[in-house]
Every structure is written in structure tokens, then in C-alpha cells.
PDB file of C-alpha atoms and ligand atoms in Angstrom:
ATOM      1  CA  MET A  33       0.111  -0.540  -0.042  1.00  0.00           C
ATOM      2  CA  ASN A  34       0.933   3.401  -1.016  1.00  0.00           C
ATOM      3  CA  VAL A  35       0.802   5.372   2.321  1.00  0.00           C
ATOM      4  CA  LYS A  36      -0.136   9.326   1.628  1.00  0.00           C
ATOM      5  CA  ARG A  37      -0.790  10.096   5.529  1.00  0.00           C
ATOM      6  CA  ILE A  38      -0.387   9.114   8.530  1.00  0.00           C
ATOM      7  CA  PHE A  39      -2.812  10.590  11.240  1.00  0.00           C
ATOM      8  CA  CYS A  40      -2.112   9.625  15.039  1.00  0.00           C
ATOM      9  CA  ILE A  41      -4.796   9.449  17.681  1.00  0.00           C
ATOM     10  CA  GLY A  42      -3.234   9.956  21.307  1.00  0.00           C
ATOM     11  CA  ARG A  43      -4.983   9.900  24.597  1.00  0.00           C
ATOM     12  CA  ASN A  44      -7.537   6.998  23.560  1.00  0.00           C
ATOM     13  CA  TYR A  45      -7.143   4.693  26.510  1.00  0.00           C
ATOM     14  CA  ALA A  46      -7.935   5.909  29.927  1.00  0.00           C
ATOM     15  CA  ALA A  47      -5.633   3.987  31.628  1.00  0.00           C
ATOM     16  CA  HIS A  48      -2.299   5.459  29.582  1.00  0.00           C
ATOM     17  CA  ILE A  49      -3.879   8.743  29.786  1.00  0.00           C
ATOM     18  CA  GLU A  50      -3.218   8.036  33.612  1.00  0.00           C
ATOM     19  CA  GLU A  51       0.234   6.577  33.428  1.00  0.00           C
ATOM     20  CA  LEU A  52       1.537  10.076  31.546  1.00  0.00           C
ATOM     21  CA  GLY A  53      -0.471  12.133  34.592  1.00  0.00           C
ATOM     22  CA  ASN A  54      -2.764  13.803  31.776  1.00  0.00           C
ATOM     23  CA  ALA A  55      -6.341  14.981  32.764  1.00  0.00           C
ATOM     24  CA  PRO A  56      -8.788  12.442  32.552  1.00  0.00           C
ATOM     25  CA  ASP A  57     -11.137  14.271  30.535  1.00  0.00           C
ATOM     26  CA  SER A  58      -9.039  15.282  28.424  1.00  0.00           C
ATOM     27  CA  ASP A  59     -10.572  15.159  24.278  1.00  0.00           C
ATOM     28  CA  CYS A  60      -8.194  12.835  21.778  1.00  0.00           C
ATOM     29  CA  VAL A  61      -5.408  14.606  20.964  1.00  0.00           C
ATOM     30  CA  ILE A  62      -4.437  14.546  16.934  1.00  0.00           C
ATOM     31  CA  PHE A  63      -1.351  14.914  14.878  1.00  0.00           C
ATOM     32  CA  MET A  64       0.893  13.314  11.881  1.00  0.00           C
ATOM     33  CA  LYS A  65       3.865  11.999  11.132  1.00  0.00           C
ATOM     34  CA  PRO A  66       5.280  11.564   7.206  1.00  0.00           C
ATOM     35  CA  PRO A  67       4.877   8.856   5.707  1.00  0.00           C
ATOM     36  CA  SER A  68       8.836   8.568   5.655  1.00  0.00           C
ATOM     37  CA  CYS A  69       8.504   7.048   9.473  1.00  0.00           C
ATOM     38  CA  ILE A  70       7.471   4.300   8.380  1.00  0.00           C
ATOM     39  CA  VAL A  71       9.840   1.176   9.412  1.00  0.00           C
ATOM     40  CA  PRO A  72       8.150  -2.005   7.256  1.00  0.00           C
ATOM     41  CA  VAL A  73       9.073  -5.469   9.193  1.00  0.00           C
ATOM     42  CA  GLY A  74      12.226  -6.708   8.451  1.00  0.00           C
ATOM     43  CA  GLN A  75      13.902  -3.921   8.599  1.00  0.00           C
ATOM     44  CA  THR A  76      15.712  -2.355  11.526  1.00  0.00           C
ATOM     45  CA  VAL A  77      14.819   0.451  13.703  1.00  0.00           C
ATOM     46  CA  ARG A  78      17.580   2.722  13.997  1.00  0.00           C
ATOM     47  CA  LEU A  79      16.848   5.282  17.053  1.00  0.00           C
ATOM     48  CA  PRO A  80      17.641   8.830  17.550  1.00  0.00           C
ATOM     49  CA  ARG A  81      20.941   9.492  19.787  1.00  0.00           C
ATOM     50  CA  GLY A  82      21.180  12.019  22.459  1.00  0.00           C
ATOM     51  CA  ALA A  83      17.580  13.080  22.399  1.00  0.00           C
ATOM     52  CA  GLY A  84      16.377  11.475  25.837  1.00  0.00           C
ATOM     53  CA  SER A  85      14.205   8.499  26.123  1.00  0.00           C
ATOM     54  CA  ILE A  86      12.512   6.618  23.228  1.00  0.00           C
ATOM     55  CA  HIS A  87       9.510   4.854  24.051  1.00  0.00           C
ATOM     56  CA  HIS A  88       7.227   2.293  22.254  1.00  0.00           C
ATOM     57  CA  GLU A  89       3.450   3.238  21.716  1.00  0.00           C
ATOM     58  CA  ALA A  90       1.574  -0.172  20.234  1.00  0.00           C
ATOM     59  CA  GLU A  91      -1.277   0.466  18.444  1.00  0.00           C
ATOM     60  CA  LEU A  92      -4.238  -0.823  15.885  1.00  0.00           C
ATOM     61  CA  VAL A  93      -3.831   0.975  12.626  1.00  0.00           C
ATOM     62  CA  ILE A  94      -6.291   0.931   9.888  1.00  0.00           C
ATOM     63  CA  ALA A  95      -5.658   2.687   6.417  1.00  0.00           C
ATOM     64  CA  LEU A  96      -8.721   3.564   4.360  1.00  0.00           C
ATOM     65  CA  SER A  97      -9.897   2.905   0.562  1.00  0.00           C
ATOM     66  CA  GLY A  98     -11.470   6.663   0.486  1.00  0.00           C
ATOM     67  CA  GLY A  99     -14.586   8.565   2.353  1.00  0.00           C
ATOM     68  CA  GLY A 100     -14.014  12.257   1.765  1.00  0.00           C
ATOM     69  CA  ALA A 101     -14.946  14.926   4.035  1.00  0.00           C
ATOM     70  CA  ASN A 102     -17.926  15.215   7.251  1.00  0.00           C
ATOM     71  CA  ILE A 103     -18.314  11.456   7.033  1.00  0.00           C
ATOM     72  CA  ALA A 104     -20.749  10.531   9.411  1.00  0.00           C
ATOM     73  CA  VAL A 105     -20.359   7.621  11.794  1.00  0.00           C
ATOM     74  CA  GLU A 106     -22.518   5.238  11.103  1.00  0.00           C
ATOM     75  CA  GLN A 107     -20.946   5.093   7.585  1.00  0.00           C
ATOM     76  CA  ALA A 108     -17.379   5.689   8.428  1.00  0.00           C
ATOM     77  CA  LEU A 109     -16.296   1.632   8.606  1.00  0.00           C
ATOM     78  CA  GLN A 110     -17.243   1.081   5.118  1.00  0.00           C
ATOM     79  CA  HIS A 111     -13.974   3.123   4.001  1.00  0.00           C
ATOM     80  CA  VAL A 112     -12.004   0.842   6.099  1.00  0.00           C
ATOM     81  CA  SER A 113      -9.693  -1.454   3.586  1.00  0.00           C
ATOM     82  CA  ALA A 114      -7.149  -3.169   5.911  1.00  0.00           C
ATOM     83  CA  LEU A 115      -5.380  -3.081   9.354  1.00  0.00           C
ATOM     84  CA  THR A 116      -2.459  -4.184  11.360  1.00  0.00           C
ATOM     85  CA  LEU A 117      -0.392  -3.134  14.613  1.00  0.00           C
ATOM     86  CA  GLY A 118       2.240  -0.595  14.578  1.00  0.00           C
ATOM     87  CA  LEU A 119       4.181   1.728  16.793  1.00  0.00           C
ATOM     88  CA  ASP A 120       3.893   5.131  17.235  1.00  0.00           C
ATOM     89  CA  LEU A 121       7.736   5.556  18.450  1.00  0.00           C
ATOM     90  CA  THR A 122       8.047   8.492  21.041  1.00  0.00           C
ATOM     91  CA  LEU A 123      10.738  10.787  22.189  1.00  0.00           C
ATOM     92  CA  ARG A 124       9.137  10.923  25.471  1.00  0.00           C
ATOM     93  CA  ASP A 125      11.579  13.660  27.368  1.00  0.00           C
ATOM     94  CA  LEU A 126      11.228  15.464  24.704  1.00  0.00           C
ATOM     95  CA  GLN A 127       7.931  15.760  24.316  1.00  0.00           C
ATOM     96  CA  SER A 128       6.961  16.354  28.207  1.00  0.00           C
ATOM     97  CA  GLN A 129       9.089  19.551  27.337  1.00  0.00           C
ATOM     98  CA  LEU A 130       6.927  20.027  24.216  1.00  0.00           C
ATOM     99  CA  LYS A 131       3.508  19.772  25.977  1.00  0.00           C
ATOM    100  CA  ASP A 132       5.204  22.100  29.592  1.00  0.00           C
ATOM    101  CA  ALA A 133       6.346  24.939  26.857  1.00  0.00           C
ATOM    102  CA  GLY A 134       3.156  24.544  24.745  1.00  0.00           C
ATOM    103  CA  LYS A 135       4.755  23.981  21.571  1.00  0.00           C
ATOM    104  CA  PRO A 136       3.613  20.896  18.555  1.00  0.00           C
ATOM    105  CA  TRP A 137       5.093  17.649  18.562  1.00  0.00           C
ATOM    106  CA  GLU A 138       6.306  16.649  16.138  1.00  0.00           C
ATOM    107  CA  LEU A 139      10.066  16.918  17.281  1.00  0.00           C
ATOM    108  CA  SER A 140       9.517  14.096  19.667  1.00  0.00           C
ATOM    109  CA  LYS A 141       6.730  12.187  16.979  1.00  0.00           C
ATOM    110  CA  ALA A 142       7.941  12.757  13.683  1.00  0.00           C
ATOM    111  CA  PHE A 143      11.564  11.633  13.199  1.00  0.00           C
ATOM    112  CA  ASP A 144      12.745   9.354  11.000  1.00  0.00           C
ATOM    113  CA  ASP A 145      11.744   5.654  12.056  1.00  0.00           C
ATOM    114  CA  ALA A 146       8.800   6.605  13.778  1.00  0.00           C
ATOM    115  CA  ALA A 147       6.624   4.420  12.995  1.00  0.00           C
ATOM    116  CA  PRO A 148       7.524   0.637  12.387  1.00  0.00           C
ATOM    117  CA  LEU A 149       4.443  -0.702  10.960  1.00  0.00           C
ATOM    118  CA  GLY A 150       3.158  -4.639  10.008  1.00  0.00           C
ATOM    119  CA  THR A 151       1.729  -6.003   6.816  1.00  0.00           C
ATOM    120  CA  TRP A 152      -1.539  -5.289   6.139  1.00  0.00           C
ATOM    121  CA  VAL A 153      -4.631  -7.447   6.669  1.00  0.00           C
ATOM    122  CA  SER A 154      -7.543  -7.095   4.449  1.00  0.00           C
ATOM    123  CA  TYR A 155     -10.740  -5.305   5.892  1.00  0.00           C
ATOM    124  CA  GLN A 156     -13.325  -8.006   6.170  1.00  0.00           C
ATOM    125  CA  GLN A 157     -16.073  -6.513   9.026  1.00  0.00           C
ATOM    126  CA  GLN A 158     -13.600  -7.684  11.548  1.00  0.00           C
ATOM    127  CA  ASP A 159     -14.981  -6.019  15.128  1.00  0.00           C
ATOM    128  CA  LEU A 160     -11.857  -3.070  15.035  1.00  0.00           C
ATOM    129  CA  GLN A 161     -13.643  -3.039  18.665  1.00  0.00           C
ATOM    130  CA  ALA A 162     -12.926  -6.260  20.146  1.00  0.00           C
ATOM    131  CA  LEU A 163      -9.321  -6.834  19.319  1.00  0.00           C
ATOM    132  CA  GLU A 164      -6.611  -8.096  21.491  1.00  0.00           C
ATOM    133  CA  PHE A 165      -2.672  -6.844  20.723  1.00  0.00           C
ATOM    134  CA  THR A 166       0.295  -7.416  22.320  1.00  0.00           C
ATOM    135  CA  CYS A 167       3.613  -5.869  22.752  1.00  0.00           C
ATOM    136  CA  SER A 168       6.775  -7.172  24.480  1.00  0.00           C
ATOM    137  CA  VAL A 169       9.748  -6.607  23.895  1.00  0.00           C
ATOM    138  CA  ASN A 170      13.285  -8.608  24.106  1.00  0.00           C
ATOM    139  CA  GLY A 171      10.131 -11.586  24.964  1.00  0.00           C
ATOM    140  CA  GLU A 172       8.482  -9.753  27.733  1.00  0.00           C
ATOM    141  CA  ILE A 173       5.153  -8.378  27.577  1.00  0.00           C
ATOM    142  CA  ARG A 174       4.863  -4.656  28.368  1.00  0.00           C
ATOM    143  CA  GLN A 175       1.582  -3.721  26.319  1.00  0.00           C
ATOM    144  CA  ARG A 176      -1.677  -5.487  25.966  1.00  0.00           C
ATOM    145  CA  ALA A 177      -4.340  -3.655  24.289  1.00  0.00           C
ATOM    146  CA  ARG A 178      -8.202  -4.918  24.285  1.00  0.00           C
ATOM    147  CA  THR A 179     -10.090  -1.945  21.306  1.00  0.00           C
ATOM    148  CA  SER A 180     -12.887  -1.844  23.691  1.00  0.00           C
ATOM    149  CA  ASP A 181     -11.319   0.065  25.809  1.00  0.00           C
ATOM    150  CA  MET A 182     -10.755   2.709  23.525  1.00  0.00           C
ATOM    151  CA  LEU A 183     -12.330   6.007  24.396  1.00  0.00           C
ATOM    152  CA  TYR A 184     -13.270   7.397  20.980  1.00  0.00           C
ATOM    153  CA  SER A 185     -13.871   4.192  18.837  1.00  0.00           C
ATOM    154  CA  VAL A 186     -12.584   3.340  15.102  1.00  0.00           C
ATOM    155  CA  ALA A 187     -15.711   4.790  13.564  1.00  0.00           C
ATOM    156  CA  ARG A 188     -16.320   8.047  15.909  1.00  0.00           C
ATOM    157  CA  GLN A 189     -11.804   9.074  14.587  1.00  0.00           C
ATOM    158  CA  ILE A 190     -12.826   8.401  10.974  1.00  0.00           C
ATOM    159  CA  GLN A 191     -15.692  10.780  11.562  1.00  0.00           C
ATOM    160  CA  ILE A 192     -13.323  13.270  14.151  1.00  0.00           C
ATOM    161  CA  LEU A 193     -10.789  13.385  11.598  1.00  0.00           C
ATOM    162  CA  SER A 194     -13.209  14.187   8.246  1.00  0.00           C
ATOM    163  CA  ARG A 195     -14.365  17.286   9.552  1.00  0.00           C
ATOM    164  CA  ILE A 196     -10.706  18.884   9.147  1.00  0.00           C
ATOM    165  CA  TRP A 197      -9.493  16.881   6.409  1.00  0.00           C
ATOM    166  CA  ALA A 198     -10.878  14.798   3.026  1.00  0.00           C
ATOM    167  CA  LEU A 199     -10.116  11.075   3.800  1.00  0.00           C
ATOM    168  CA  SER A 200      -8.643   9.497   0.599  1.00  0.00           C
ATOM    169  CA  ALA A 201      -7.491   6.163  -0.291  1.00  0.00           C
ATOM    170  CA  GLY A 202      -3.243   5.852   1.409  1.00  0.00           C
ATOM    171  CA  ASP A 203      -4.683   7.887   4.612  1.00  0.00           C
ATOM    172  CA  ILE A 204      -3.671   6.005   7.736  1.00  0.00           C
ATOM    173  CA  ILE A 205      -4.824   5.899  11.008  1.00  0.00           C
ATOM    174  CA  PHE A 206      -2.762   5.180  14.688  1.00  0.00           C
ATOM    175  CA  THR A 207      -5.722   4.568  16.612  1.00  0.00           C
ATOM    176  CA  GLY A 208      -4.215   5.068  20.201  1.00  0.00           C
ATOM    177  CA  THR A 209      -2.157   2.983  23.026  1.00  0.00           C
ATOM    178  CA  PRO A 210      -3.431   1.267  26.033  1.00  0.00           C
ATOM    179  CA  LYS A 211      -1.274   1.840  28.913  1.00  0.00           C
ATOM    180  CA  GLY A 212       2.195   0.119  29.594  1.00  0.00           C
ATOM    181  CA  VAL A 213       4.337   2.227  27.474  1.00  0.00           C
ATOM    182  CA  GLY A 214       8.005   2.243  27.758  1.00  0.00           C
ATOM    183  CA  PRO A 215      11.658   2.787  26.773  1.00  0.00           C
ATOM    184  CA  LEU A 216      13.512   1.360  23.621  1.00  0.00           C
ATOM    185  CA  VAL A 217      17.718   0.805  23.786  1.00  0.00           C
ATOM    186  CA  ALA A 218      19.426   0.126  20.655  1.00  0.00           C
ATOM    187  CA  GLY A 219      19.665  -4.133  20.890  1.00  0.00           C
ATOM    188  CA  ASP A 220      15.905  -4.860  21.972  1.00  0.00           C
ATOM    189  CA  VAL A 221      14.251  -6.655  19.903  1.00  0.00           C
ATOM    190  CA  ILE A 222      10.190  -5.601  19.642  1.00  0.00           C
ATOM    191  CA  ALA A 223       7.385  -7.200  18.672  1.00  0.00           C
ATOM    192  CA  LEU A 224       3.570  -6.751  18.471  1.00  0.00           C
ATOM    193  CA  GLU A 225       1.143  -9.431  18.049  1.00  0.00           C
ATOM    194  CA  SER A 226      -2.684 -10.128  17.705  1.00  0.00           C
ATOM    195  CA  ALA A 227      -4.890 -13.501  16.566  1.00  0.00           C
ATOM    196  CA  THR A 228      -6.092 -11.580  13.667  1.00  0.00           C
ATOM    197  CA  THR A 229      -2.848  -9.640  12.255  1.00  0.00           C
ATOM    198  CA  GLY A 230      -0.171 -12.185  13.273  1.00  0.00           C
ATOM    199  CA  ARG A 231       2.994 -11.328  14.703  1.00  0.00           C
ATOM    200  CA  PHE A 232       5.076  -8.446  13.624  1.00  0.00           C
ATOM    201  CA  GLU A 233       8.782  -8.352  14.968  1.00  0.00           C
ATOM    202  CA  TRP A 234      11.886  -5.611  14.620  1.00  0.00           C
ATOM    203  CA  ARG A 235      14.999  -4.939  15.816  1.00  0.00           C
ATOM    204  CA  CYS A 236      16.160  -2.027  16.878  1.00  0.00           C
ATOM    205  CA  SER A 237      19.772  -0.540  16.480  1.00  0.00           C
TER     206      SER A 237
HETATM  207 MN1   MN B 810       0.439   7.234  19.834  1.00  0.00          MN
END
């Protein structure tokens, strides 16, 4: 798939909002990464050096076939074409500084290799709010997600994004991370797995 735009949803799982000390009643956050951030399965993830801690955020990722602007929530899922798992890699120390200063998050979210992305599985009406997935580092499970815990469903995310952008083929959405985010260092092997998508693994350097 030729990815054109990467939309990311932040603050979509209550337990993760709590672990980062953010207000529980905050709206979801929307940001973007350039497609050049993508690291396909089988390639090494090159972690930035000297920029503080780098956290893994394991996320369900969905791809759109189109849709346009102002999509109704009831029609949103008919524009989903595929799903997979991905990592919204985050320079956490830098992000905290940017948040405190009220500045945009790009430096902490849109660096090279910031979006390892699994292989696409075709969307066949799987229940996107009933998936479970895990993220493990060096064989130890760090994150365990149930998409039923999302505060904003995939359909709602599509609706919200389509108020600002006319959505089209090539748009993908990182749908937010559950609790359990933590640091990655060079030499780590990180794996994402679900029954629906299978298992994806990357080595970090
Ligand atoms: Mn995220």
C-alpha cells in the first residue's frame, strides 16, 4: 500500500492517560507523522541518539480506501480497507518539554523511523472494537490492549478526522496506545502480535 498520510490519535485509552499524568477528561489529541517514518517488518529501527528516552506505543492501525469530508459515524467503517499493528515511537522526554512549553509535538513524534508498521490484513468486517494485541520487548510483554477500552472508536476517529481533512485512499490512522509504554534501547527486539494480524518484529539499533 502506498501510504500518503499518517494520522495519529493520542489519549484514547484511559489507563494510558493516567500513566502519563494527563487529565482524564481531555479530548483525544490528533497529530501526524510523515510516511517517511514508516519502517516495514524486517528492517531495523534506527533509534535517535542523544534525545532522551524513546518510548514504544503499540497501536492498532487502520487504512482507508476513501471517504472524503464529513463522514457520518454510521458510515465510517465502510471506508476501512485494511488493518495492522504499528508503533508510534515517541521521544518521551522531549515530548514532555514540548507539552510544558505549549509547543507542537513533531520533534518528539515525527523523527526518522518513528512509525514501524506491520503487514496489512484486509478488512473483512472484523470487529475493530473487539481486538486484543500485545507488545513485547525482548520476549517480555509490556503492553496488552483491548480495543474495547478505546475512548474514541475507530468509526468516531474517522468522523472526527473527516471534519478537517477529506479522507482518501492512502490515509492511515494510528488509533492510540494502551498503558504500559516504556523505553527502547539499541539491541532491543520489539514484537507486536494479535490473533487477527499475526506477529510482527523489529530489531532496534
Ligand atoms: Mn500514540
